[in-house]
Each structure stands twice: as structure tokens, then as C-alpha cells.
GROMACS .gro file of C-alpha atoms in nm:
model
  371
    1UNK     CA    1  -6.859  12.587 -11.623
    2UNK     CA    2  -6.839  12.349 -11.916
    3UNK     CA    3  -6.859  11.974 -11.855
    4UNK     CA    4  -6.793  11.857 -12.212
    5UNK     CA    5  -6.519  11.637 -12.349
    6UNK     CA    6  -6.157  11.676 -12.243
    7UNK     CA    7  -6.002  11.903 -12.503
    8UNK     CA    8  -5.655  11.969 -12.631
    9UNK     CA    9  -5.611  12.271 -12.403
   10UNK     CA   10  -5.699  12.059 -12.098
   11UNK     CA   11  -5.438  11.801 -12.190
   12UNK     CA   12  -5.181  12.070 -12.267
   13UNK     CA   13  -5.225  12.226 -11.920
   14UNK     CA   14  -5.215  11.885 -11.751
   15UNK     CA   15  -4.903  11.772 -11.933
   16UNK     CA   16  -4.734  12.107 -11.869
   17UNK     CA   17  -4.803  12.094 -11.495
   18UNK     CA   18  -4.691  11.731 -11.478
   19UNK     CA   19  -4.367  11.820 -11.656
   20UNK     CA   20  -4.301  12.112 -11.419
   21UNK     CA   21  -4.361  11.890 -11.116
   22UNK     CA   22  -4.131  11.616 -11.247
   23UNK     CA   23  -3.852  11.858 -11.338
   24UNK     CA   24  -3.878  12.030 -11.000
   25UNK     CA   25  -3.884  11.697 -10.821
   26UNK     CA   26  -3.583  11.556 -11.006
   27UNK     CA   27  -3.372  11.873 -10.979
   28UNK     CA   28  -3.432  11.910 -10.608
   29UNK     CA   29  -3.417  11.541 -10.518
   30UNK     CA   30  -3.193  11.431 -10.235
   31UNK     CA   31  -2.990  11.103 -10.255
   32UNK     CA   32  -3.192  10.829 -10.421
   33UNK     CA   33  -3.423  10.614 -10.214
   34UNK     CA   34  -3.643  10.315 -10.283
   35UNK     CA   35  -3.947  10.545 -10.298
   36UNK     CA   36  -3.825  10.743 -10.599
   37UNK     CA   37  -4.035  10.555 -10.861
   38UNK     CA   38  -4.346  10.598 -10.647
   39UNK     CA   39  -4.274  10.968 -10.599
   40UNK     CA   40  -4.220  11.023 -10.972
   41UNK     CA   41  -4.542  10.842 -11.050
   42UNK     CA   42  -4.736  11.053 -10.799
   43UNK     CA   43  -4.588  11.374 -10.939
   44UNK     CA   44  -4.693  11.278 -11.292
   45UNK     CA   45  -5.035  11.151 -11.185
   46UNK     CA   46  -5.114  11.468 -10.992
   47UNK     CA   47  -5.039  11.681 -11.295
   48UNK     CA   48  -5.214  11.462 -11.552
   49UNK     CA   49  -5.528  11.442 -11.338
   50UNK     CA   50  -5.588  11.808 -11.416
   51UNK     CA   51  -5.704  11.710 -11.766
   52UNK     CA   52  -6.041  11.612 -11.611
   53UNK     CA   53  -6.073  11.915 -11.384
   54UNK     CA   54  -6.373  12.055 -11.576
   55UNK     CA   55  -6.561  11.725 -11.599
   56UNK     CA   56  -6.501  11.602 -11.243
   57UNK     CA   57  -6.358  11.887 -11.030
   58UNK     CA   58  -6.423  11.719 -10.694
   59UNK     CA   59  -6.260  11.392 -10.801
   60UNK     CA   60  -5.960  11.581 -10.940
   61UNK     CA   61  -5.936  11.776 -10.614
   62UNK     CA   62  -5.915  11.449 -10.420
   63UNK     CA   63  -5.666  11.286 -10.659
   64UNK     CA   64  -5.428  11.583 -10.669
   65UNK     CA   65  -5.446  11.619 -10.292
   66UNK     CA   66  -5.364  11.252 -10.231
   67UNK     CA   67  -5.083  11.263 -10.487
   68UNK     CA   68  -4.938  11.572 -10.319
   69UNK     CA   69  -4.942  11.409  -9.974
   70UNK     CA   70  -4.797  11.092 -10.127
   71UNK     CA   71  -4.498  11.250 -10.298
   72UNK     CA   72  -4.429  11.466  -9.993
   73UNK     CA   73  -4.419  11.148  -9.784
   74UNK     CA   74  -4.191  10.992 -10.046
   75UNK     CA   75  -3.937  11.270  -9.984
   76UNK     CA   76  -4.011  11.503 -10.279
   77UNK     CA   77  -4.022  11.860 -10.148
   78UNK     CA   78  -4.221  11.998 -10.442
   79UNK     CA   79  -4.493  12.267 -10.420
   80UNK     CA   80  -4.843  12.126 -10.467
   81UNK     CA   81  -4.908  12.319 -10.789
   82UNK     CA   82  -5.156  12.064 -10.928
   83UNK     CA   83  -5.363  12.082 -10.612
   84UNK     CA   84  -5.386  12.462 -10.641
   85UNK     CA   85  -5.519  12.423 -10.997
   86UNK     CA   86  -5.772  12.173 -10.864
   87UNK     CA   87  -5.885  12.415 -10.591
   88UNK     CA   88  -5.938  12.684 -10.854
   89UNK     CA   89  -6.140  12.445 -11.074
   90UNK     CA   90  -6.354  12.318 -10.784
   91UNK     CA   91  -6.442  12.669 -10.661
   92UNK     CA   92  -6.514  12.782 -11.015
   93UNK     CA   93  -6.754  12.487 -11.051
   94UNK     CA   94  -6.934  12.596 -10.733
   95UNK     CA   95  -6.790  12.342 -10.486
   96UNK     CA   96  -6.663  12.598 -10.237
   97UNK     CA   97  -6.740  12.398  -9.922
   98UNK     CA   98  -6.567  12.088 -10.059
   99UNK     CA   99  -6.261  12.294 -10.156
  100UNK     CA  100  -6.240  12.451  -9.807
  101UNK     CA  101  -6.274  12.115  -9.635
  102UNK     CA  102  -6.017  11.948  -9.859
  103UNK     CA  103  -5.773  12.237  -9.811
  104UNK     CA  104  -5.805  12.219  -9.431
  105UNK     CA  105  -5.730  11.848  -9.453
  106UNK     CA  106  -5.429  11.919  -9.677
  107UNK     CA  107  -5.289  12.176  -9.433
  108UNK     CA  108  -5.306  11.913  -9.161
  109UNK     CA  109  -5.181  11.620  -9.372
  110UNK     CA  110  -4.875  11.781  -9.527
  111UNK     CA  111  -4.683  11.825  -9.198
  112UNK     CA  112  -4.754  11.460  -9.118
  113UNK     CA  113  -4.624  11.361  -9.462
  114UNK     CA  114  -4.308  11.565  -9.396
  115UNK     CA  115  -4.257  11.383  -9.065
  116UNK     CA  116  -4.290  11.049  -9.244
  117UNK     CA  117  -4.046  11.146  -9.521
  118UNK     CA  118  -3.743  11.206  -9.301
  119UNK     CA  119  -3.595  11.271  -8.959
  120UNK     CA  120  -3.754  11.612  -8.907
  121UNK     CA  121  -3.876  11.759  -8.582
  122UNK     CA  122  -4.221  11.914  -8.566
  123UNK     CA  123  -4.104  12.267  -8.648
  124UNK     CA  124  -3.909  12.153  -8.951
  125UNK     CA  125  -4.206  11.944  -9.072
  126UNK     CA  126  -4.438  12.243  -9.050
  127UNK     CA  127  -4.185  12.463  -9.228
  128UNK     CA  128  -4.151  12.210  -9.509
  129UNK     CA  129  -4.528  12.177  -9.538
  130UNK     CA  130  -4.563  12.555  -9.548
  131UNK     CA  131  -4.312  12.568  -9.831
  132UNK     CA  132  -4.516  12.315 -10.027
  133UNK     CA  133  -4.851  12.484  -9.966
  134UNK     CA  134  -4.872  12.842  -9.848
  135UNK     CA  135  -5.206  12.955  -9.710
  136UNK     CA  136  -5.185  13.262  -9.933
  137UNK     CA  137  -5.162  13.039 -10.240
  138UNK     CA  138  -5.477  12.857 -10.134
  139UNK     CA  139  -5.664  13.182 -10.080
  140UNK     CA  140  -5.549  13.319 -10.415
  141UNK     CA  141  -5.653  13.002 -10.603
  142UNK     CA  142  -5.995  12.996 -10.437
  143UNK     CA  143  -6.048  13.368 -10.490
  144UNK     CA  144  -5.959  13.340 -10.860
  145UNK     CA  145  -6.206  13.053 -10.905
  146UNK     CA  146  -6.482  13.237 -10.721
  147UNK     CA  147  -6.423  13.558 -10.916
  148UNK     CA  148  -6.451  13.380 -11.248
  149UNK     CA  149  -6.758  13.187 -11.130
  150UNK     CA  150  -6.930  13.510 -11.034
  151UNK     CA  151  -6.837  13.668 -11.367
  152UNK     CA  152  -6.982  13.371 -11.557
  153UNK     CA  153  -7.298  13.384 -11.343
  154UNK     CA  154  -7.343  13.753 -11.418
  155UNK     CA  155  -7.291  13.686 -11.789
  156UNK     CA  156  -7.556  13.411 -11.779
  157UNK     CA  157  -7.798  13.641 -11.599
  158UNK     CA  158  -7.734  13.915 -11.853
  159UNK     CA  159  -7.803  13.668 -12.137
  160UNK     CA  160  -8.126  13.555 -11.971
  161UNK     CA  161  -8.228  13.916 -11.926
  162UNK     CA  162  -8.167  13.986 -12.295
  163UNK     CA  163  -8.372  13.680 -12.393
  164UNK     CA  164  -8.655  13.779 -12.159
  165UNK     CA  165  -8.652  14.132 -12.297
  166UNK     CA  166  -8.662  14.003 -12.655
  167UNK     CA  167  -8.949  13.767 -12.567
  168UNK     CA  168  -9.141  14.048 -12.396
  169UNK     CA  169  -9.097  14.272 -12.699
  170UNK     CA  170  -9.210  13.993 -12.929
  171UNK     CA  171  -9.520  13.942 -12.715
  172UNK     CA  172  -9.591  14.314 -12.720
  173UNK     CA  173  -9.551  14.317 -13.099
  174UNK     CA  174  -9.791  14.024 -13.136
  175UNK     CA  175 -10.048  14.205 -12.923
  176UNK     CA  176 -10.003  14.520 -13.129
  177UNK     CA  177 -10.053  14.327 -13.454
  178UNK     CA  178 -10.357  14.156 -13.307
  179UNK     CA  179 -10.509  14.491 -13.216
  180UNK     CA  180 -10.434  14.634 -13.560
  181UNK     CA  181 -10.589  14.334 -13.734
  182UNK     CA  182 -10.892  14.351 -13.512
  183UNK     CA  183 -10.941  14.723 -13.566
  184UNK     CA  184 -10.877  14.722 -13.941
  185UNK     CA  185 -11.032  14.396 -14.062
  186UNK     CA  186 -11.286  14.258 -13.818
  187UNK     CA  187 -11.537  14.539 -13.863
  188UNK     CA  188 -11.520  14.539 -14.243
  189UNK     CA  189 -11.544  14.159 -14.269
  190UNK     CA  190 -11.838  14.158 -14.032
  191UNK     CA  191 -12.017  14.417 -14.246
  192UNK     CA  192 -11.959  14.212 -14.563
  193UNK     CA  193 -12.081  13.894 -14.393
  194UNK     CA  194 -12.390  14.054 -14.244
  195UNK     CA  195 -12.482  14.226 -14.570
  196UNK     CA  196 -12.445  13.900 -14.764
  197UNK     CA  197 -12.653  13.709 -14.510
  198UNK     CA  198 -12.925  13.975 -14.517
  199UNK     CA  199 -12.932  13.965 -14.897
  200UNK     CA  200 -12.959  13.586 -14.900
  201UNK     CA  201 -13.232  13.596 -14.636
  202UNK     CA  202 -13.437  13.856 -14.822
  203UNK     CA  203 -13.405  13.668 -15.152
  204UNK     CA  204 -13.523  13.346 -14.994
  205UNK     CA  205 -13.818  13.512 -14.825
  206UNK     CA  206 -13.926  13.654 -15.159
  207UNK     CA  207 -13.890  13.312 -15.318
  208UNK     CA  208 -13.620  13.435 -15.554
  209UNK     CA  209 -13.322  13.230 -15.670
  210UNK     CA  210 -13.011  13.319 -15.468
  211UNK     CA  211 -12.713  13.389 -15.699
  212UNK     CA  212 -12.416  13.156 -15.656
  213UNK     CA  213 -12.185  13.454 -15.621
  214UNK     CA  214 -12.389  13.582 -15.325
  215UNK     CA  215 -12.373  13.243 -15.156
  216UNK     CA  216 -11.997  13.237 -15.219
  217UNK     CA  217 -11.962  13.581 -15.056
  218UNK     CA  218 -12.165  13.462 -14.759
  219UNK     CA  219 -11.954  13.151 -14.710
  220UNK     CA  220 -11.629  13.340 -14.767
  221UNK     CA  221 -11.731  13.596 -14.505
  222UNK     CA  222 -11.800  13.323 -14.252
  223UNK     CA  223 -11.471  13.151 -14.326
  224UNK     CA  224 -11.279  13.480 -14.309
  225UNK     CA  225 -11.434  13.552 -13.970
  226UNK     CA  226 -11.331  13.211 -13.839
  227UNK     CA  227 -10.981  13.246 -13.978
  228UNK     CA  228 -10.936  13.596 -13.839
  229UNK     CA  229 -11.064  13.492 -13.498
  230UNK     CA  230 -10.823  13.198 -13.488
  231UNK     CA  231 -10.533  13.417 -13.602
  232UNK     CA  232 -10.606  13.677 -13.336
  233UNK     CA  233 -10.616  13.405 -13.070
  234UNK     CA  234 -10.281  13.273 -13.192
  235UNK     CA  235 -10.127  13.620 -13.181
  236UNK     CA  236 -10.257  13.685 -12.831
  237UNK     CA  237 -10.138  13.348 -12.702
  238UNK     CA  238  -9.815  13.205 -12.840
  239UNK     CA  239  -9.918  12.853 -12.733
  240UNK     CA  240 -10.249  12.866 -12.916
  241UNK     CA  241 -10.235  12.755 -13.278
  242UNK     CA  242 -10.499  12.818 -13.543
  243UNK     CA  243 -10.722  12.510 -13.546
  244UNK     CA  244 -10.705  12.453 -13.922
  245UNK     CA  245 -10.480  12.175 -14.044
  246UNK     CA  246 -10.451  11.861 -14.252
  247UNK     CA  247 -10.780  11.722 -14.120
  248UNK     CA  248 -10.965  12.024 -14.260
  249UNK     CA  249 -10.837  11.991 -14.618
  250UNK     CA  250 -11.150  11.795 -14.725
  251UNK     CA  251 -11.359  12.098 -14.621
  252UNK     CA  252 -11.156  12.316 -14.856
  253UNK     CA  253 -11.219  12.075 -15.144
  254UNK     CA  254 -11.591  12.062 -15.068
  255UNK     CA  255 -11.608  12.439 -15.057
  256UNK     CA  256 -11.434  12.461 -15.394
  257UNK     CA  257 -11.695  12.225 -15.536
  258UNK     CA  258 -11.970  12.448 -15.397
  259UNK     CA  259 -11.817  12.735 -15.592
  260UNK     CA  260 -11.850  12.533 -15.915
  261UNK     CA  261 -11.497  12.387 -15.941
  262UNK     CA  262 -11.473  12.012 -16.004
  263UNK     CA  263 -11.219  11.947 -15.727
  264UNK     CA  264 -11.098  11.608 -15.606
  265UNK     CA  265 -10.879  11.500 -15.315
  266UNK     CA  266 -10.645  11.201 -15.304
  267UNK     CA  267 -10.446  11.102 -14.996
  268UNK     CA  268 -10.175  10.840 -15.043
  269UNK     CA  269  -9.981  10.654 -14.776
  270UNK     CA  270 -10.007  10.634 -14.402
  271UNK     CA  271 -10.006  10.970 -14.231
  272UNK     CA  272  -9.700  11.013 -14.004
  273UNK     CA  273  -9.684  11.214 -13.685
  274UNK     CA  274  -9.701  11.566 -13.825
  275UNK     CA  275  -9.567  11.872 -13.639
  276UNK     CA  276  -9.819  12.150 -13.590
  277UNK     CA  277  -9.631  12.386 -13.825
  278UNK     CA  278  -9.641  12.131 -14.109
  279UNK     CA  279 -10.008  12.061 -14.038
  280UNK     CA  280 -10.098  12.429 -14.073
  281UNK     CA  281  -9.878  12.477 -14.379
  282UNK     CA  282 -10.047  12.193 -14.570
  283UNK     CA  283 -10.382  12.353 -14.507
  284UNK     CA  284 -10.259  12.697 -14.615
  285UNK     CA  285 -10.103  12.563 -14.935
  286UNK     CA  286 -10.424  12.389 -15.041
  287UNK     CA  287 -10.635  12.686 -14.937
  288UNK     CA  288 -10.426  12.940 -15.127
  289UNK     CA  289 -10.396  12.715 -15.433
  290UNK     CA  290 -10.772  12.657 -15.460
  291UNK     CA  291 -10.837  13.026 -15.401
  292UNK     CA  292 -10.597  13.121 -15.683
  293UNK     CA  293 -10.761  12.867 -15.913
  294UNK     CA  294 -11.103  13.010 -15.839
  295UNK     CA  295 -10.989  13.371 -15.888
  296UNK     CA  296 -10.737  13.359 -16.170
  297UNK     CA  297 -10.711  13.023 -16.346
  298UNK     CA  298 -11.048  13.008 -16.523
  299UNK     CA  299 -11.027  12.631 -16.461
  300UNK     CA  300 -11.299  12.369 -16.459
  301UNK     CA  301 -11.112  12.098 -16.269
  302UNK     CA  302 -10.861  12.085 -15.984
  303UNK     CA  303 -10.677  11.789 -15.835
  304UNK     CA  304 -10.543  11.791 -15.479
  305UNK     CA  305 -10.300  11.513 -15.392
  306UNK     CA  306 -10.132  11.458 -15.055
  307UNK     CA  307  -9.861  11.195 -15.043
  308UNK     CA  308  -9.776  11.084 -14.688
  309UNK     CA  309  -9.421  10.953 -14.661
  310UNK     CA  310  -9.232  10.847 -14.348
  311UNK     CA  311  -9.008  11.154 -14.359
  312UNK     CA  312  -9.211  11.409 -14.555
  313UNK     CA  313  -9.550  11.526 -14.674
  314UNK     CA  314  -9.580  11.604 -15.044
  315UNK     CA  315  -9.868  11.832 -15.145
  316UNK     CA  316  -9.962  11.885 -15.508
  317UNK     CA  317 -10.246  12.095 -15.646
  318UNK     CA  318 -10.306  12.091 -16.026
  319UNK     CA  319 -10.566  12.260 -16.243
  320UNK     CA  320 -10.663  12.270 -16.610
  321UNK     CA  321 -10.677  12.647 -16.631
  322UNK     CA  322 -10.544  12.889 -16.888
  323UNK     CA  323 -10.177  12.894 -16.779
  324UNK     CA  324  -9.956  12.792 -17.071
  325UNK     CA  325  -9.623  12.606 -17.060
  326UNK     CA  326  -9.309  12.816 -17.081
  327UNK     CA  327  -9.458  13.128 -16.921
  328UNK     CA  328  -9.312  13.263 -16.601
  329UNK     CA  329  -9.578  13.321 -16.335
  330UNK     CA  330  -9.587  13.656 -16.161
  331UNK     CA  331  -9.548  13.575 -15.791
  332UNK     CA  332  -9.827  13.736 -15.596
  333UNK     CA  333  -9.865  13.767 -15.220
  334UNK     CA  334 -10.021  13.420 -15.199
  335UNK     CA  335  -9.735  13.241 -15.376
  336UNK     CA  336  -9.474  13.436 -15.181
  337UNK     CA  337  -9.647  13.347 -14.855
  338UNK     CA  338  -9.655  12.979 -14.946
  339UNK     CA  339  -9.287  12.982 -15.040
  340UNK     CA  340  -9.190  13.153 -14.715
  341UNK     CA  341  -9.385  12.900 -14.508
  342UNK     CA  342  -9.233  12.603 -14.690
  343UNK     CA  343  -8.878  12.743 -14.680
  344UNK     CA  344  -8.906  12.816 -14.308
  345UNK     CA  345  -8.978  12.446 -14.251
  346UNK     CA  346  -8.680  12.335 -14.459
  347UNK     CA  347  -8.895  12.222 -14.752
  348UNK     CA  348  -8.918  12.298 -15.124
  349UNK     CA  349  -9.193  12.460 -15.329
  350UNK     CA  350  -9.242  12.456 -15.705
  351UNK     CA  351  -9.521  12.664 -15.862
  352UNK     CA  352  -9.533  12.679 -16.242
  353UNK     CA  353  -9.746  12.607 -16.551
  354UNK     CA  354  -9.792  12.240 -16.636
  355UNK     CA  355  -9.669  12.087 -16.959
  356UNK     CA  356 -10.021  11.979 -17.054
  357UNK     CA  357 -10.172  12.316 -16.965
  358UNK     CA  358 -10.291  12.460 -16.641
  359UNK     CA  359 -10.092  12.528 -16.328
  360UNK     CA  360  -9.929  12.314 -16.059
  361UNK     CA  361  -9.819  12.380 -15.703
  362UNK     CA  362  -9.585  12.115 -15.563
  363UNK     CA  363  -9.455  12.134 -15.206
  364UNK     CA  364  -9.236  11.892 -15.011
  365UNK     CA  365  -9.245  11.939 -14.633
  366UNK     CA  366  -9.000  11.742 -14.417
  367UNK     CA  367  -9.161  11.592 -14.110
  368UNK     CA  368  -8.858  11.507 -13.900
  369UNK     CA  369  -8.674  11.843 -13.912
  370UNK     CA  370  -8.978  12.070 -13.895
  371UNK     CA  371  -9.085  12.235 -13.573
   0.00000   0.00000   0.00000
């Protein structure tokens, strides 16, 4: 059961029980004795101790039991209501053996307290003790605590079962996606890569100049194969992440240069400890941005800037392409994918034409909150 802070409900129950004990003790009190202040204090303390029954059920069990024996010895013939609440709380928390042992001690101690409180014979002392704590009350309190404990345990098990079922279904879905990707893409990409490599090989053997576009297809096929292999591994194993990240951004810039784009990379600041999700997202943003520049921007130059801050990574990719200020870009699959990745990490993405011409992609990725 919960072990958090003592709440308003806990105090309300404790104060209510203490008030009932005091009222019962005062209304049924015999002629005043010198032990009355002590008895009143024990009645109040036994009830108020219940406020901590969820945080320290064993300690509350001991305190309420001692208070009950104490006010019985002081001459207050009041049922040990607070102790019954403590038995319920202890059993509900799983301390059944402690509750049984403490209750056996209480059944033995209460007759002794009755003997101390007045001139009773043994039979009268046992009768008074039985009036303060019936065995049936003890059994009912313990049974109620055990019943609720079992119900909470079954609820926890049901929740775990639901989580395990959801996790198993997610794993099955990942495997299904991995199979679909493998069946639908791997074969076609392999054919494109092999055909491009054969064409490059034949051209070189003949001493002919290999077209830049053919070399680009060859390199793109190799990269697509690596990416697909890494993605399939990640889908098949949830703990395996694609190996591409911030450290591989320079390779993207070099590849863009090989395709004829005058690309540059600037990294500012000291790189903080970057979560794996942020690491992958930075790579994907730069990769998608350079790919879009190569395909659509008709640009000659691209600038990649990564600003490392203590609490965030800021990625900016600019080009001098044909995008004009004031136009609204049509979000394609690439831009939507970037925005979804950044939003999932609690960051912000801005993709729009620049004021001086060309296009800019600006992403801010928080480091501390990302996972």
C-alpha cells in the first residue's frame, strides 16, 4: 500500500478516532483519580498515531497497543478501537506475523492492565479485557486488511499482465514491420546497388569516364543498404539503436560535397552528454536537409551549423537555393518526419524560406528532458 506523505484523510481518521476514544473515556469514567490526565493523553495519542499507519504500520501497531494497555491500567474501560485500525493497516501492508504476535501479546496484557487498574479478581479482569478487545474484532480487522491486500495484489498482477501483453504485441509488430521492410525494400535496393556497381566497373574497365550521377547512385545504394540493415536490427532488438549519430554528420557533409554541393560544417560549443534519441535525430535532420537540398533546392552552397549548449543542441541547415521569401513550403514526408522526431523529444523545428533567398531548417533539441 502507499507509503507517501500523511494526507488530509489520514489526519481526519486519526482525529476522529481520538475524539471517539476521548468522548467514550470521559463519559464512562468512574470517580476522578490522579491518573486521569495520563489516561486522557494515552487515549488521544493512540488515536492520533493512526495518522502514520500507512507510512509506519508496525510502529503504529506498537504505539496504539501500548497506549491501549496504558489507559486500561489507568482505569479507562474503553474499547481499543485505535489498535484495531492499526491491526488492519499492518495486515494490509503485509505484516501478518507481526500483527498476530502483537495481538497475542495484547490479549495477555489487557487482563493484567485491568488487574492493575482496580480491585478486580481474575475473572472480572478477563471480562473487562474481553470487553475492550474481543477476539472476533481482531479476526475481523485482520481479515479485512488481508482481503484488501489480496485485492491490491491481484490488481497489480493484472496491470503487469496488461503491460506485458502490450509489450509483447509491440515486439510482434516490430518484427512484422522488419519482415515487411526486408521483403519489400532489401531486394530492390540490392538490385539497384549491384546494377550501379556493375555499370561503374564496366565503364572503368573500358577506360570510359564514369558519370557523376552513376557514382551518386552507387554511393546512395550502399548507404541505403547500411541504413536499412541498421533499421532492421533496431526493429528486431529494442535495445539496439541505429549506429548513425552526431559523430557521423561530417560524413554526410563530405558525401554532399561529392555530389557537387559546396557544403560546410560548423560545430560551436562543447558537446554535452547527448541522449541516444537526440544523437540520432541530429543525424536524421542533417541527412534529410542535405537530401532535400540536393533533390529540390537547385542550390550551389549549403551550411550546416550545430550549436552545442549545456541544455540543448541547435541544428541549422541553410542553402542558397531557389526558395523565395514569403512562400509557404509544401511539407513533404521528409519535413513531416523531422517535425515528428523533434516534437517527440520536446523540441522545436522551423523550416521555411530564408529572407536572403534559399531555405533554412532550424531545430532546437533539449538535452536534459529527452530520452
